[in-house]
Short mmCIF file of C-alpha atoms in Angstrom, two decimals:
data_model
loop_
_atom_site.label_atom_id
_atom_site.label_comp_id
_atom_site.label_asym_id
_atom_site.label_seq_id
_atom_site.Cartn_x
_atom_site.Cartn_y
_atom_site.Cartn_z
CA UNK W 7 26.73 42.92 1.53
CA UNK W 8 26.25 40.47 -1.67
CA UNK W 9 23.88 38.43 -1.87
CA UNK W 10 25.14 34.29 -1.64
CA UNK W 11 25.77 32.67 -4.74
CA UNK W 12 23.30 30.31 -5.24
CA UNK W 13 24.01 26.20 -5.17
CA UNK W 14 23.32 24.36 -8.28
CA UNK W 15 21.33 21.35 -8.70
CA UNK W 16 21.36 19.36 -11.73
CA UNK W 17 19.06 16.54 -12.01
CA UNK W 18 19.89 14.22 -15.40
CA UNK W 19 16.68 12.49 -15.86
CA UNK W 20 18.67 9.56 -16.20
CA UNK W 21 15.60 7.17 -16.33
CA UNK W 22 13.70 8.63 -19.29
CA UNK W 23 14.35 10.70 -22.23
CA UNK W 24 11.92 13.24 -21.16
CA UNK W 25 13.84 15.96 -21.17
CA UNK W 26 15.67 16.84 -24.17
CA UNK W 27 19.56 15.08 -24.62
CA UNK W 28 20.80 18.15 -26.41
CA UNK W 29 19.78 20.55 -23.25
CA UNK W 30 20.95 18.35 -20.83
CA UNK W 31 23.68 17.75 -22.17
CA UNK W 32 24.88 21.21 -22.80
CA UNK W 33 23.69 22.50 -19.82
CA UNK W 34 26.19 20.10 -18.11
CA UNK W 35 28.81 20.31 -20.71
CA UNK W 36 28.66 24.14 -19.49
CA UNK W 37 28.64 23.37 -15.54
CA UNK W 38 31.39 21.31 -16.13
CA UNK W 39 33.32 24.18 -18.29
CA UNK W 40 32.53 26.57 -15.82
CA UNK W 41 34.82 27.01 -12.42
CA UNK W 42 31.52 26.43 -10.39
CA UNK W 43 30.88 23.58 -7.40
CA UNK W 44 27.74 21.96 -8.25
CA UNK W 45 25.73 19.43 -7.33
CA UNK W 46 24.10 16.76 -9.91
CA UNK W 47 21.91 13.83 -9.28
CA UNK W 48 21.20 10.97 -11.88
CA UNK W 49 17.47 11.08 -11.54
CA UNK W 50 15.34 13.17 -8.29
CA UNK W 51 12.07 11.13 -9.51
CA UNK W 52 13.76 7.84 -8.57
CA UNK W 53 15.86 9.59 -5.51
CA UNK W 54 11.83 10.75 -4.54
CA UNK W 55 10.69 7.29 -4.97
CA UNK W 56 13.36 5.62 -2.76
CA UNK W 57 12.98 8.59 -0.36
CA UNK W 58 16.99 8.47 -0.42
CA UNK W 59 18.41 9.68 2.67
CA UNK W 60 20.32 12.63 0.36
CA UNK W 61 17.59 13.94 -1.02
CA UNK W 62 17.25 16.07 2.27
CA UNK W 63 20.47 17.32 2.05
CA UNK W 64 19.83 18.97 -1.26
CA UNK W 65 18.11 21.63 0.25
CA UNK W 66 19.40 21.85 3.49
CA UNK W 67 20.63 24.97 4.77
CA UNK W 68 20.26 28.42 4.24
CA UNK W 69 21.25 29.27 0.92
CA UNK W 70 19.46 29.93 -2.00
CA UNK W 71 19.52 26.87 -4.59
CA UNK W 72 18.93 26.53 -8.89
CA UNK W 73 17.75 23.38 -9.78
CA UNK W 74 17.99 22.92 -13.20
CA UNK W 75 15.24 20.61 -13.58
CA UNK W 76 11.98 20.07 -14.90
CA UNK W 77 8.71 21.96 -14.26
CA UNK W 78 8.28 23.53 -10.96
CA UNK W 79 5.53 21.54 -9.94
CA UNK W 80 6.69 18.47 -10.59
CA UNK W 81 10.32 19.38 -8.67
CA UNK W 82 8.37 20.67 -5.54
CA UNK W 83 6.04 17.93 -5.40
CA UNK W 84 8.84 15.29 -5.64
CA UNK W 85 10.46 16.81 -2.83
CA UNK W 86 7.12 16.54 -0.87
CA UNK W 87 6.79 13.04 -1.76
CA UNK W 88 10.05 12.05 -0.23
CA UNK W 89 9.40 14.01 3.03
CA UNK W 90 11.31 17.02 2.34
CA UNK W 91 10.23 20.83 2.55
CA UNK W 92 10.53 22.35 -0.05
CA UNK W 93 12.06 26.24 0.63
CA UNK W 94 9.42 28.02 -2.02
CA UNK W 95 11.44 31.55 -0.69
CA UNK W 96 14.97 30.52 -1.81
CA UNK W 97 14.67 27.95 -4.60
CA UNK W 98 14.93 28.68 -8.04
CA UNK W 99 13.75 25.99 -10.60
CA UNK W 100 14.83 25.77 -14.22
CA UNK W 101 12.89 23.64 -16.49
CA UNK W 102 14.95 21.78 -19.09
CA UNK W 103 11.99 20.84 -20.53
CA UNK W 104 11.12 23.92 -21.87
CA UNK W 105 13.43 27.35 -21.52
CA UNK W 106 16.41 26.40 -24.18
CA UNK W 107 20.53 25.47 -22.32
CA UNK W 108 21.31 29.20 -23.59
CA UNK W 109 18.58 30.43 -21.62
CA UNK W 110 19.33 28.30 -18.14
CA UNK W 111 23.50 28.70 -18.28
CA UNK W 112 22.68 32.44 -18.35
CA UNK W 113 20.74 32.28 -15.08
CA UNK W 114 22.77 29.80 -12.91
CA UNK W 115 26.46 31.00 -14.55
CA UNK W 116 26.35 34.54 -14.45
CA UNK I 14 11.17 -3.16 -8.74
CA UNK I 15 12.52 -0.25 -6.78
CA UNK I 16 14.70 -0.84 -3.81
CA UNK I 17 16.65 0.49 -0.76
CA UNK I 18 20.44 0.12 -2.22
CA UNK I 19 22.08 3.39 -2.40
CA UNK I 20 24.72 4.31 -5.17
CA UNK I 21 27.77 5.70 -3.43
CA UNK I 22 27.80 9.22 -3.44
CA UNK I 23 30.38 10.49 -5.64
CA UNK I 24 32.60 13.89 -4.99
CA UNK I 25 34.98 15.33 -7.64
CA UNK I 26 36.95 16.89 -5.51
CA UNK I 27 39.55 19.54 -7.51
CA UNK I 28 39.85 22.00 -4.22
CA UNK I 29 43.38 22.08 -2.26
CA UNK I 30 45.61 19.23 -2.40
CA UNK I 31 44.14 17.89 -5.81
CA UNK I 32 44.87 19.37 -9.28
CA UNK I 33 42.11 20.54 -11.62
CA UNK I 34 40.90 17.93 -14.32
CA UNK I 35 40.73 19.07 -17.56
CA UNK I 36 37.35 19.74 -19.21
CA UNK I 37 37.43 17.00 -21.35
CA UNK I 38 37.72 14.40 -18.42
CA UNK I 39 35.30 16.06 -16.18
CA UNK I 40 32.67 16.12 -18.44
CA UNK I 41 33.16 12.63 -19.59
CA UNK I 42 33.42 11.50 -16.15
CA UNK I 43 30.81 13.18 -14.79
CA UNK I 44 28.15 12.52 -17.69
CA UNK I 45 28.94 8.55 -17.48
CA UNK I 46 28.44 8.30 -13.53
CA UNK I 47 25.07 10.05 -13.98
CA UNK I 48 24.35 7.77 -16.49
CA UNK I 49 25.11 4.59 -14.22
CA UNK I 50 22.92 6.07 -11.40
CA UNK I 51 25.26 7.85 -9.24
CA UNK I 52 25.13 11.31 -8.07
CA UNK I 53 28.22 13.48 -8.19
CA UNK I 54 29.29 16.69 -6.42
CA UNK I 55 32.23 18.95 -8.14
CA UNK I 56 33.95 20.68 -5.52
CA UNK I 57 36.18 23.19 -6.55
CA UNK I 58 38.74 26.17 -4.68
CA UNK I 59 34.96 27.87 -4.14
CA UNK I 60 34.24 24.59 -1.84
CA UNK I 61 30.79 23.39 -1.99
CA UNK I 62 28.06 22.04 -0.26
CA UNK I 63 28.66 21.47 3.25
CA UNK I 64 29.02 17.76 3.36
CA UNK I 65 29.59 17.44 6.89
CA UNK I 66 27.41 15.83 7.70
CA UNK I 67 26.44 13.29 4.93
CA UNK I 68 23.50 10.47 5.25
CA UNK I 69 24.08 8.04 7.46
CA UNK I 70 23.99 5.03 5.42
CA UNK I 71 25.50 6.06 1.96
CA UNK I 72 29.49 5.68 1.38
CA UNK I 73 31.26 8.71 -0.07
CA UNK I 74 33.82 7.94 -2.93
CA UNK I 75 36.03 10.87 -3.24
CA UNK I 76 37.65 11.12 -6.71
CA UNK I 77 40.84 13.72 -7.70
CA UNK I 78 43.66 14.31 -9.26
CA UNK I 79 46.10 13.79 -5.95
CA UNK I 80 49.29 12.76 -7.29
CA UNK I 81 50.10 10.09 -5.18
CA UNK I 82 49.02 12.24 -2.07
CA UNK I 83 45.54 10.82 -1.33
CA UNK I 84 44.26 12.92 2.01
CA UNK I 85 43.05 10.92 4.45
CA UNK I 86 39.39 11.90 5.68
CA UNK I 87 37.53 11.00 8.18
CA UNK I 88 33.93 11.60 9.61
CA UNK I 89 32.58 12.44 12.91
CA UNK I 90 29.88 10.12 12.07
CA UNK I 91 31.92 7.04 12.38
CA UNK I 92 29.92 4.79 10.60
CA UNK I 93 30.18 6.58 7.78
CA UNK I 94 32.18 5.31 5.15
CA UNK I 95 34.47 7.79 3.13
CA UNK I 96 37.15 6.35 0.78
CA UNK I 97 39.23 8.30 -1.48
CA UNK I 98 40.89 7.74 -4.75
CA UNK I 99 43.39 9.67 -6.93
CA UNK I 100 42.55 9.17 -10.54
CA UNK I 101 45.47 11.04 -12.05
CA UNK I 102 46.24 9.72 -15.17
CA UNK I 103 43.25 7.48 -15.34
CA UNK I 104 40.84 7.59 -17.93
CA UNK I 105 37.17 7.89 -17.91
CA UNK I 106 36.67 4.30 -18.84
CA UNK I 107 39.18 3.00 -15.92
CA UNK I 108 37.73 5.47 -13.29
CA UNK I 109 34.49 4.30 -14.14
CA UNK I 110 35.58 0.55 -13.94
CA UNK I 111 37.61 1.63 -10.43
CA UNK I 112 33.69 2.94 -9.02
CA UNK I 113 31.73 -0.37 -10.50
CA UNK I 114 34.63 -2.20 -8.78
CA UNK I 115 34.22 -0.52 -5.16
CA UNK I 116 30.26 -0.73 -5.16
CA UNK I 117 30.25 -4.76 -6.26
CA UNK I 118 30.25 -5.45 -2.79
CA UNK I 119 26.73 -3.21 -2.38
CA UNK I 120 25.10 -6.34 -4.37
CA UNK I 121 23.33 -6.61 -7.52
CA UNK I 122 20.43 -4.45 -6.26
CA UNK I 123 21.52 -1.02 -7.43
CA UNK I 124 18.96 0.18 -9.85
CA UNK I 125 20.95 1.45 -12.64
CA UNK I 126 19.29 3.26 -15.80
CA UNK I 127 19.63 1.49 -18.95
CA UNK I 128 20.23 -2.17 -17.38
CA UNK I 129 17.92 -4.50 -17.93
CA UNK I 130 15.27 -4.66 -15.10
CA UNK I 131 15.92 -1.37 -14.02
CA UNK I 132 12.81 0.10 -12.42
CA UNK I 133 11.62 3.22 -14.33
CA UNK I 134 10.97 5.55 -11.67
CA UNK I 135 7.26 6.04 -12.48
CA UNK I 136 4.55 6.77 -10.18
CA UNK I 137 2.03 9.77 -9.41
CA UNK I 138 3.07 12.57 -7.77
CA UNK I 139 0.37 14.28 -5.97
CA UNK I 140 0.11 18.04 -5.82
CA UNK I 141 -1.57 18.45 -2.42
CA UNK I 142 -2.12 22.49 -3.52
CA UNK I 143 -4.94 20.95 -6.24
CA UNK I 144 -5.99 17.79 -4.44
CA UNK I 145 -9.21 18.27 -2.44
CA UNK I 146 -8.50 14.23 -1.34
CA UNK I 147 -11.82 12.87 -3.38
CA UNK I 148 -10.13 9.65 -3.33
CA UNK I 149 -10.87 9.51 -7.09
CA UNK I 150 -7.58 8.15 -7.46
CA UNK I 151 -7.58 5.50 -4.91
CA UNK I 152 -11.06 3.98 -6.09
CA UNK I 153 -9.97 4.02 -9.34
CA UNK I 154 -6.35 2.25 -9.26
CA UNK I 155 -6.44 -1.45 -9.63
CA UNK I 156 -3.15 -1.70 -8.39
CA UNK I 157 -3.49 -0.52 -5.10
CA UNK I 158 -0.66 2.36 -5.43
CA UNK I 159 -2.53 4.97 -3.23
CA UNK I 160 -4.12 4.68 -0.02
CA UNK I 161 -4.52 7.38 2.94
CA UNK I 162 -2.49 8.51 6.09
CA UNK I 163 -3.28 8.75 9.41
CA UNK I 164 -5.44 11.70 9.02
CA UNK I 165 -7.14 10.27 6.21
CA UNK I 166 -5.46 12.31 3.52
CA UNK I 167 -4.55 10.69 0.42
CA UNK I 168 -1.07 9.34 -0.55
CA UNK I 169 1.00 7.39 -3.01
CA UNK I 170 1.63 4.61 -0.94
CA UNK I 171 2.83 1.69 -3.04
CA UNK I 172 4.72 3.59 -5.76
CA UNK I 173 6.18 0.90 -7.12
CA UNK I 174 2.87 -0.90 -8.09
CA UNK I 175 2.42 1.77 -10.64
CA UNK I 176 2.40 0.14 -13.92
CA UNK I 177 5.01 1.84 -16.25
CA UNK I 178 3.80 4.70 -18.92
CA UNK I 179 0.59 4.28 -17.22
CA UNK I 180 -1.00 8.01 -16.46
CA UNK I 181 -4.52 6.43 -15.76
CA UNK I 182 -5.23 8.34 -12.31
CA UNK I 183 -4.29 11.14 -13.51
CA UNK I 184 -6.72 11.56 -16.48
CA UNK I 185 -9.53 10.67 -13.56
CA UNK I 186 -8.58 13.10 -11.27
CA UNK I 187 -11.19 16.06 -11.62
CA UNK I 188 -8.40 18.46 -10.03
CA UNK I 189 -5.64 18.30 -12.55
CA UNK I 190 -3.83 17.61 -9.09
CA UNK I 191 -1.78 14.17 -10.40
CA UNK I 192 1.29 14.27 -11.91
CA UNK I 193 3.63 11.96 -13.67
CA UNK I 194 6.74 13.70 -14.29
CA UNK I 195 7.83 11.30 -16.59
CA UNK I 196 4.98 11.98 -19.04
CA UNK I 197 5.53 13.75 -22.17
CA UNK I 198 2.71 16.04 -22.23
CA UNK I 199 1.30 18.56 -19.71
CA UNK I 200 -0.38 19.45 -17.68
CA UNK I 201 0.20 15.37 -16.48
CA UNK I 202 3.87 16.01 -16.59
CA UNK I 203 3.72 18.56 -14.00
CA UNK I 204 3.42 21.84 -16.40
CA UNK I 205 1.13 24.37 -14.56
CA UNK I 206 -2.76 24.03 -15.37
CA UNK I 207 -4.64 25.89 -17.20
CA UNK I 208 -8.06 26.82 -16.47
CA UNK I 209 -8.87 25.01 -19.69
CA UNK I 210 -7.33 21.42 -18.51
CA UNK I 211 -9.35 21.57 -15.17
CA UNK I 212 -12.45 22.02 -17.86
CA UNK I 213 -11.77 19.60 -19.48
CA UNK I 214 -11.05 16.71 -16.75
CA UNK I 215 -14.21 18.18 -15.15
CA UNK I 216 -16.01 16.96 -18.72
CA UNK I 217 -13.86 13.64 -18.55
CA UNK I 218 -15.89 10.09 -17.59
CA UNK I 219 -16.72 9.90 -14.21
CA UNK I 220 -15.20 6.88 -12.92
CA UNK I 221 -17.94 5.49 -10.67
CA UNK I 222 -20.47 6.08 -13.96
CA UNK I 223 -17.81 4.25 -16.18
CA UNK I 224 -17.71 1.22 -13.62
CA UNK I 225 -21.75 1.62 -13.19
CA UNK I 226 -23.02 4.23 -10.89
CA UNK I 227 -22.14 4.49 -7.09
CA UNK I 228 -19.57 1.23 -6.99
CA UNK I 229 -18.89 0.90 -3.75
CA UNK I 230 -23.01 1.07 -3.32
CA UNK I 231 -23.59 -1.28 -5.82
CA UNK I 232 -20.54 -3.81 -4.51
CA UNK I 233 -22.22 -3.56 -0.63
CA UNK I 234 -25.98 -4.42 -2.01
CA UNK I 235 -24.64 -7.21 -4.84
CA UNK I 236 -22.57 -8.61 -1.89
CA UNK I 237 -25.46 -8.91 0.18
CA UNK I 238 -27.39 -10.42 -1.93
CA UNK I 239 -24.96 -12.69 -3.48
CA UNK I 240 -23.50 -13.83 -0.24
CA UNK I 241 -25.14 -17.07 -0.21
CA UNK I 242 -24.91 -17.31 -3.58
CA UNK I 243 -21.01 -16.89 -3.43
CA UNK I 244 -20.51 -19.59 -1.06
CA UNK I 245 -21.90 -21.73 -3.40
CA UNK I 246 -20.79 -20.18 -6.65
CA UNK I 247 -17.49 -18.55 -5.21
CA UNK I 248 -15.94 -19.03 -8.34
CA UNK I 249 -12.48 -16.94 -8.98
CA UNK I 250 -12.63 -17.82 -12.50
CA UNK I 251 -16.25 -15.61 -12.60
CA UNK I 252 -14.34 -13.42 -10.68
CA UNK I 253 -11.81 -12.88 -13.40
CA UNK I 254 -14.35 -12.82 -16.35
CA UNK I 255 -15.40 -10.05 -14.57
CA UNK I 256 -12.53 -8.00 -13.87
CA UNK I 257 -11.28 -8.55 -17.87
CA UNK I 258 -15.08 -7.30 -18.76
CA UNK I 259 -14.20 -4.39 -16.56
CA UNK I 260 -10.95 -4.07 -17.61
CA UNK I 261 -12.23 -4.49 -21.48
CA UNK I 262 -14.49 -1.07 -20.66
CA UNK I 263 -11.57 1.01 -19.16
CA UNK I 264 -9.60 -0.33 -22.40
CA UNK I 265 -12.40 1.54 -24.39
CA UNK I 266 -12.61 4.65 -22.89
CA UNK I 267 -9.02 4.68 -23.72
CA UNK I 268 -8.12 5.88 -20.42
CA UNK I 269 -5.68 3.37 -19.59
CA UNK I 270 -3.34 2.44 -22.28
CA UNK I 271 -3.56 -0.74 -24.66
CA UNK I 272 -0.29 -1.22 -24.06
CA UNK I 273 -0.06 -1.41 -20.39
CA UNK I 274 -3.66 -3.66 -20.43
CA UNK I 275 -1.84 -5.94 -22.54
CA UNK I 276 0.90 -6.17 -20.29
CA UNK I 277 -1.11 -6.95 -17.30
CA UNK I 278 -0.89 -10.02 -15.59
CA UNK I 279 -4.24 -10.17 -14.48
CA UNK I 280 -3.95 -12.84 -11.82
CA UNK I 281 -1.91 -10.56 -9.69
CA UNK I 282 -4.84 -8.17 -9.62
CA UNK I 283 -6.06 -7.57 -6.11
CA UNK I 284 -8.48 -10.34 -5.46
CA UNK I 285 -12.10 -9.77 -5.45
CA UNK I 286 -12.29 -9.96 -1.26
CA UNK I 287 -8.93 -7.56 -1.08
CA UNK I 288 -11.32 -4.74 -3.82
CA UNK I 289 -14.37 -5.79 -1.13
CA UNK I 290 -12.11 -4.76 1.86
CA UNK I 291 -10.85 -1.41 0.38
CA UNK I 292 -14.43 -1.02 -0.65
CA UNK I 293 -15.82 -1.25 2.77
CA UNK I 294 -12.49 0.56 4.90
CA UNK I 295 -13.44 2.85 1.92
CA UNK I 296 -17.09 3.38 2.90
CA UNK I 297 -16.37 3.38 6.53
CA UNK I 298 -13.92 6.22 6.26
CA UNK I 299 -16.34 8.54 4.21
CA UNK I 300 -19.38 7.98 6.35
CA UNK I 301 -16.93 8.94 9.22
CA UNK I 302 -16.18 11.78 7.18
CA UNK I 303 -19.30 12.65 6.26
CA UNK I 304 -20.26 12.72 9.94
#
């Protein structure tokens, strides 16, 4: 049996320009070429900070899920710090901080 | 100042019954709601997340291409509130007008990026696999953003207290275990830590040295002896000569930016008798602690 095909989570940093416009941008300009369902949130810091009610739905379930983030750290954390678990065993994060759009489309569109 | 409005949650829905949009249109569509705030789920033939059962609280907006056949949906969870649209033939700008125009009725407290007043979601983030709760962080915030559960472990309580672009906490925190996501440089920003940062924080001024030894120590003796003194001299413009003095040394050690000092209003500190109550709930809890 195959394994599922992971969700995707796109956070857009929309509150900062910490992460680099050129990755974000491509990253969802490729998302939104790509046949995919995804998921995309304006900014999971300020979701965290409201503790909005969807921010437990994002990783609800079974299923394993990309986020296309920022570090790892900083994802889980944020998670923690709105009351949600965060599933270490079937969450993948990718930091558009640092690994290039190239790199991330290759992992979450293959 | 953050608050409790919720965006509507936005689907794209271009599954059965709703034509694809072209690339163009998603992308622009897509890119702009982000940009106001709002989150947005494409759901395609695939299907997507299971949405069935969707926070209580937050309308759904469903977007598509229907062609004059808008599906009706409803929700088991009656109080929900899903509303659909067909956007076919609309552009991104009138789409986006059509969603500003549905969520006027949500008020004007929807914190939006880019607007003026918008509340810059920045605040520590602790990383409880680092933090050995010294309470570093809560003796050392002026702005009373952390404080401690009911089992005495620490947490970011007030987050919106935080003062903007201020990473102060986190430079004090002798377990690399504070993060601002925000930030633009690790391992503050939530990059793993090196053996090399934790080092180096370990080298970093001690807060209680910075402020003059054991603080709350020295607060419990100088309030002893100054109590009578205070109820004659209880003065809170002393008091204020004395927090700028103390906020004049934190300015430099150059932990705390110039240019969130400069910014602070320093009136709305915590008042002398509020830092003498977290001083003493302080020293209460560690003796219990200690015990």
């Amino acid at each position: 049996m195959s394994e599922p095909k992971p969700r995707i989570l796109y956070c857009r940093c929309a509150f900062a320009q910490t992460v680099p416009k050129a990755t974000k941008d491509e990253v969802l300009d490729q998302l939104c070429e790509s046949g995919e369902s995804f998921d995309t949130v304006s900014d999971l810091c300020e979701m965290s900070a409201r503790k909005d009610p969807r921010i437990t739905e994002l990783l609800e379930g079974d299923e394993p899920v990309q986020i296309v983030a920022c570090y790892h750290r900083a994802v889980k954390w944020l998670f923690h710090s709105a009351g949600v678990d965060f599933p270490e065993d079937r969450v993948e994060v990718l930091n558009m901080r640092e690994e290039s759009a190239e790199e991330i489309c290759k992992k979450v569109l293959k | 100042m953050k608050n409790d409005t919720y965006p509507y949650q936005i689907i794209l829905f271009e599954g059965n019954g709703a034509t694809s949009l072209a690339t163009e249109r998603r992308r622009e569509v897509t890119r702009t709601l982000l940009d106001k705030g709002y989150s947005v789920t494409r759901v395609t033939e695939d299907g997507g997340r299971n949405l069935s059962n969707p926070s209580g609280d937050i309308p759904v907006l469903i977007l598509g291409d229907f062609e004059g056949n808008s599906p009706e949906v409803t929700s088991r969870e009656t109080r929900i509130e899903i509303d659909t649209e067909d956007i076919t033939g609309l552009d991104t700008e009138t789409i986006i007008t059509l969603v500003e125009q549905k969520r006027a009725g949500d008020g004007e407290g929807l914190n939006s990026p880019g607007e003026q007043g918008a509340w810059k979601p920045w605040f520590p983030v602790i990383d409880y696999d680092r933090c050995t709760n010294c309470m570093q962080c809560l003796s050392f915030c002026l702005f009373d953003v952390y404080g401690v559960d009911e089992e005495k472990q620490i947490q970011v309580q007030n987050n919106d207290n935080c003062k903007t672009n201020c990473p102060a906490c986190s430079r004090v925190c002798p377990e690399v275990a504070i993060m601002f996501p925000k930030y633009s440089s690790g391992p503050i920003n939530g990059a793993e830590v090196a053996e090399t940062d934790v080092a180096r924080e370990k080298m970093k001024v001690d807060i209680t040295s910075l402020l003059g030894g054991d603080i709350y120590a020295s607060l419990r003796t100088r309030s002893e002896k100054a109590k009578s003194r205070f109820s004659k001299e209880r003065s809170p413009d002393k008091a204020l000569n004395e927090r700028k003095r103390c906020l004049t040394k934190l300015q430099q050690s150059g932990i705390i930016p110039a240019e969130v000092l400069a910014e602070l209003d320093l009136e709305s500190l915590p008042s002398p008798d509020e830092i003498q109550r977290k001083a003493t709930e302080f020293a209460k809890m560690q003796a219990e602690a200690d015990s």
